[in-house]
Short mmCIF file of N, CA and C in Angstrom, two decimals:
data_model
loop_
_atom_site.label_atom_id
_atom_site.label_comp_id
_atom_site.label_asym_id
_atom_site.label_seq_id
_atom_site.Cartn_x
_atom_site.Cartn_y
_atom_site.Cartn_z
N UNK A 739 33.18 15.72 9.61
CA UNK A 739 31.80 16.17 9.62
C UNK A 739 31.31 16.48 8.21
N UNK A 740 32.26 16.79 7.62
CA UNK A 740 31.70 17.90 5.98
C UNK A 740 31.27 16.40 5.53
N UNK A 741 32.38 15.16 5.32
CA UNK A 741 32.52 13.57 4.47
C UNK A 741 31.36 13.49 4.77
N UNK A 742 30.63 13.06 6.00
CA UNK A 742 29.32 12.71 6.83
C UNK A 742 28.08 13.50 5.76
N UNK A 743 28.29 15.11 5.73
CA UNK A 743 27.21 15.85 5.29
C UNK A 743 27.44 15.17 3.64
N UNK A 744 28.46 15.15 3.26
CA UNK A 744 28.11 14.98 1.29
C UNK A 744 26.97 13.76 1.47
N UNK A 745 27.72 12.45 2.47
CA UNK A 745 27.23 11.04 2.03
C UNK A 745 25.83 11.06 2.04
N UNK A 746 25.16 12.13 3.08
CA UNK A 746 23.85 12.18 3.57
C UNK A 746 23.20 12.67 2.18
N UNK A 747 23.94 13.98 2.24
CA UNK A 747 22.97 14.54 0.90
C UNK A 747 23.35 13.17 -0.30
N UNK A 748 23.94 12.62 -0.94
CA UNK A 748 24.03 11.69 -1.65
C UNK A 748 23.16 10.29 -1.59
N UNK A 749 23.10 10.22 -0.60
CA UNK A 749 21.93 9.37 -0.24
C UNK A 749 20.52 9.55 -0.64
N UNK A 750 20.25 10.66 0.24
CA UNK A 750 19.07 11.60 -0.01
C UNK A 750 18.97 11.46 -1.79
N UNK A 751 19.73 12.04 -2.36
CA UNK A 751 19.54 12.03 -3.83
C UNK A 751 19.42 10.77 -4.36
N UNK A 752 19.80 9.82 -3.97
CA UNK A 752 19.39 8.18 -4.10
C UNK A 752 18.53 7.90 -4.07
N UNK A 753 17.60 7.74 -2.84
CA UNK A 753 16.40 7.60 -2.39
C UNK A 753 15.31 8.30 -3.23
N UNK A 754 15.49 9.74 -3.25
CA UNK A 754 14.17 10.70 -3.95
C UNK A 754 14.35 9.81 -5.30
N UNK A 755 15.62 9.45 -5.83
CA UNK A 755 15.93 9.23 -7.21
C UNK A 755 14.74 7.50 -7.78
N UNK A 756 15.21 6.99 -6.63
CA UNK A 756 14.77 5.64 -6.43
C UNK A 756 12.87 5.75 -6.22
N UNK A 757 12.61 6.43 -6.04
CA UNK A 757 11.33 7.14 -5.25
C UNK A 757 10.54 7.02 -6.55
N UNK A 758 11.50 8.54 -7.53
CA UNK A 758 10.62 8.90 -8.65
C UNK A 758 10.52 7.66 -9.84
N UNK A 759 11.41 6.59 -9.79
CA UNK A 759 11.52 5.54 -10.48
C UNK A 759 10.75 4.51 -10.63
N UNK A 760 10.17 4.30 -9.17
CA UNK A 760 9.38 3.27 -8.74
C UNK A 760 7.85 4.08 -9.25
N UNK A 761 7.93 5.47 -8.93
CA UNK A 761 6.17 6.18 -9.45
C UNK A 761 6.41 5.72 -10.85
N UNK A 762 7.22 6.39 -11.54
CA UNK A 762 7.36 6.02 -13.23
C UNK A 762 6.83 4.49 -13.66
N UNK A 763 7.89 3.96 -12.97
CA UNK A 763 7.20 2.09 -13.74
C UNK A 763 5.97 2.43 -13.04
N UNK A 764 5.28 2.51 -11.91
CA UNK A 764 4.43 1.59 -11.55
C UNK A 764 3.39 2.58 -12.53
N UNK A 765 3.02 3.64 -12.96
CA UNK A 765 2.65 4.60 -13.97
C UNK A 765 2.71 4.16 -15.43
N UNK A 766 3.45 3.56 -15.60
CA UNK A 766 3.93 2.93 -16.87
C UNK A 766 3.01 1.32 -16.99
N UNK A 767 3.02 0.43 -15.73
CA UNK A 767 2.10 -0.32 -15.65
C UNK A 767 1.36 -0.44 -15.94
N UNK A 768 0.54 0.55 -15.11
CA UNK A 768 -1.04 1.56 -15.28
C UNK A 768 -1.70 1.27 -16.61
N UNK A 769 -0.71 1.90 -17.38
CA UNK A 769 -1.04 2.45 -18.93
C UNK A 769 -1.49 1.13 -19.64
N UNK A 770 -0.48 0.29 -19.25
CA UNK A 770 -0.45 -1.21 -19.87
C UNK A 770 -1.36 -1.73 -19.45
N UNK A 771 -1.93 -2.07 -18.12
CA UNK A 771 -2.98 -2.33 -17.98
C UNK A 771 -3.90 -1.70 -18.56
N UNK A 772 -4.41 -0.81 -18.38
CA UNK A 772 -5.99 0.33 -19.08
C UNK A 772 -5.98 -0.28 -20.67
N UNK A 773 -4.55 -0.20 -21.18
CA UNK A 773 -4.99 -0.40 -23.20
C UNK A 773 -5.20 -2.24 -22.90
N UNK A 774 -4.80 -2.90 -22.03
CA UNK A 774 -4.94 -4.15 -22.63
C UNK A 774 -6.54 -4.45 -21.40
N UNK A 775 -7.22 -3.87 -21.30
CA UNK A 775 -8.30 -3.91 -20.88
C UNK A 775 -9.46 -4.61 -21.55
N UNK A 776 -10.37 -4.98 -21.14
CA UNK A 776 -11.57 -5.26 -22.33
C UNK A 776 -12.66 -4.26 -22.41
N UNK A 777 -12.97 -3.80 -23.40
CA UNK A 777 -13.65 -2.49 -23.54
C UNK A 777 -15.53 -2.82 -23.56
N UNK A 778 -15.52 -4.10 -22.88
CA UNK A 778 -16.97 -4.18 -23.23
C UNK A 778 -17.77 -3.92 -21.96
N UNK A 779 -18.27 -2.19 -21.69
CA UNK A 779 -18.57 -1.89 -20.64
C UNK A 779 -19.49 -0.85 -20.64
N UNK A 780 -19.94 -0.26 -19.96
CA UNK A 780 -21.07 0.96 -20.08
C UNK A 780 -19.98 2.09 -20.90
N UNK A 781 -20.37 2.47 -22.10
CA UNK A 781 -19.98 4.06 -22.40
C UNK A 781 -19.46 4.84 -21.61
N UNK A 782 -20.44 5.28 -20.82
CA UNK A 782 -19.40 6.22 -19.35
C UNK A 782 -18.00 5.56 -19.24
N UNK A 783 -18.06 4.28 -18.50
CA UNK A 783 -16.73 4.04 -18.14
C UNK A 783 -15.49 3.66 -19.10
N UNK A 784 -15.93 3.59 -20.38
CA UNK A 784 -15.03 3.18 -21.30
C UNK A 784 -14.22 4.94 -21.77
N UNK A 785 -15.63 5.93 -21.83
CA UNK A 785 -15.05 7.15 -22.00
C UNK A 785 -13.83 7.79 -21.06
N UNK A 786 -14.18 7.33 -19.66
CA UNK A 786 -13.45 7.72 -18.78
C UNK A 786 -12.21 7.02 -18.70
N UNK A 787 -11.86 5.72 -18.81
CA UNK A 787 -11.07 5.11 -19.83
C UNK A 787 -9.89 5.59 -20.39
N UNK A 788 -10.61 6.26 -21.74
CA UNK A 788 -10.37 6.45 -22.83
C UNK A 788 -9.77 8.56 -22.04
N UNK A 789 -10.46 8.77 -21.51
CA UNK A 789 -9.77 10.59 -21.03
C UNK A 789 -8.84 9.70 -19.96
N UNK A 790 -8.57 9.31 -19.54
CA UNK A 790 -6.89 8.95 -18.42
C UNK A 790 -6.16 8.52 -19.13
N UNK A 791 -6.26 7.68 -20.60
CA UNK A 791 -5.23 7.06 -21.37
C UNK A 791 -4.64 8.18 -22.18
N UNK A 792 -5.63 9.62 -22.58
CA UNK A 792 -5.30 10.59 -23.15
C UNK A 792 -4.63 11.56 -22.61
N UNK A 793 -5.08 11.65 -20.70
CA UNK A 793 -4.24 12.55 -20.06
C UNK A 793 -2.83 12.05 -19.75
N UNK A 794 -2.66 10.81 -19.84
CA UNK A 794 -1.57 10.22 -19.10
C UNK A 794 -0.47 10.25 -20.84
N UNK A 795 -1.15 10.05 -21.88
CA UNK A 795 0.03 10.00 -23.09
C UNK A 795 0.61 11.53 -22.92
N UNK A 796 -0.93 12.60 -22.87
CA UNK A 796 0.03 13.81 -23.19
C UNK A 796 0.69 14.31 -21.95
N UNK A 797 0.42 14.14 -20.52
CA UNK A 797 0.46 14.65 -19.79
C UNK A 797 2.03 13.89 -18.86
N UNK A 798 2.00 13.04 -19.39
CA UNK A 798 3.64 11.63 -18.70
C UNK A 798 4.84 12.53 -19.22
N UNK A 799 4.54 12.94 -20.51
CA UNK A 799 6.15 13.79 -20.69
C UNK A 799 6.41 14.98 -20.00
N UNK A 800 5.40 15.53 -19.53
CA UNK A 800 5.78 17.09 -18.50
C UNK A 800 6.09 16.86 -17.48
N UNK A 801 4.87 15.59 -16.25
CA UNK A 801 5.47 14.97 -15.30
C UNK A 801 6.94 13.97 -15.09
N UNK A 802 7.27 14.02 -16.38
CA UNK A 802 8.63 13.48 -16.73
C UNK A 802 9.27 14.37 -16.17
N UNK A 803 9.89 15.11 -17.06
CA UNK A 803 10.28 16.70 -17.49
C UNK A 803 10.47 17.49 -15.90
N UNK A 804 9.19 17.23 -14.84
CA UNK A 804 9.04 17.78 -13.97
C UNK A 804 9.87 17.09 -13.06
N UNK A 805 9.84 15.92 -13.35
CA UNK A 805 10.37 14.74 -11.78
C UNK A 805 12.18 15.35 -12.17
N UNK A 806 12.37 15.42 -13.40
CA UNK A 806 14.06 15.41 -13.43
C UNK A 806 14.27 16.58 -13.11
N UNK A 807 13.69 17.79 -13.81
CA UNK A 807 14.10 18.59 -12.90
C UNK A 807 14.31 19.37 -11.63
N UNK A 808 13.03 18.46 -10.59
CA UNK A 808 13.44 18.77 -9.55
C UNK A 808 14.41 17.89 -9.06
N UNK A 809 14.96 16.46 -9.33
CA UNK A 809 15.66 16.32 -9.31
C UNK A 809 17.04 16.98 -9.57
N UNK A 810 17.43 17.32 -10.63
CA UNK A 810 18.15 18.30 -11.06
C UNK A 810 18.49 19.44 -9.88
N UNK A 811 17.59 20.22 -9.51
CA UNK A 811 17.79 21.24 -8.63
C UNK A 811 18.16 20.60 -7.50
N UNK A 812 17.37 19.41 -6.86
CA UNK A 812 17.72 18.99 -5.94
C UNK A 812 19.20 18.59 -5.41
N UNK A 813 19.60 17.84 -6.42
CA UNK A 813 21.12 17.91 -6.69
C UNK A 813 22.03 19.16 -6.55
N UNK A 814 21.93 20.00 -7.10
CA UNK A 814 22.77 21.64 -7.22
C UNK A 814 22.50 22.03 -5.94
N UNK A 815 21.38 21.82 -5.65
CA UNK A 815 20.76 22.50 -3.96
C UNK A 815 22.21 21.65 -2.85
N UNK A 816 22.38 20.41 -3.11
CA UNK A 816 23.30 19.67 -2.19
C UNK A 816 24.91 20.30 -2.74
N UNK A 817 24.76 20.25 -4.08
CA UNK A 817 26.68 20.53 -4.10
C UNK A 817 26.39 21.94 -3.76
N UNK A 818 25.85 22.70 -3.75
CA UNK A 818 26.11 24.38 -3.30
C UNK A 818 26.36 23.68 -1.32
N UNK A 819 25.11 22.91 -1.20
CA UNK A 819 25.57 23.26 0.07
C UNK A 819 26.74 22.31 1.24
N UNK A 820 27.78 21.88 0.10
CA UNK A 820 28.86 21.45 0.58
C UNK A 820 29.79 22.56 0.37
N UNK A 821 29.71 23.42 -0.09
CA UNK A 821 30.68 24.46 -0.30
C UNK A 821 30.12 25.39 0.92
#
């Protein structure tokens, strides 16, 4: 029963792992698309643009930062609860 419970939680940590990987690239895409854009458009929308390319440079390393460490916990959360 315990073998059964690790594989599950190990799995589980696979999946979320696999999860946050697939948001990252497809986020990473994103970016690539927006800069290789053509900028010849109304002001408004080039500004608006131009604030997601700025939230996403400064703002990708915290949501980084954030995805591993709940990962992180998520993990410790499973080996505590094989003991």
């Amino acid at each position: 029963m315990r073998k059964k419970d690790n594989t599950s939680a190990g799995k589980e940590f696979v999946i979320i792992s696999i999860i946050a990987i697939i948001i990252l690239s497809a986020l990473v895409y994103l970016i690539q698309y927006i800069s290789h854009l053509d900028f010849q458009m109304t002001n408004e929308t080039t500004f608006q643009i131009f604030l997601l390319i700025l939230v996403v440079r400064y703002y990708l390393p915290f949501f980084l930062f954030t995805i591993v460490l709940s990962l992180i916990i998520l993990f410790l959360i499973h080996i505590t609860k094989k003991r």
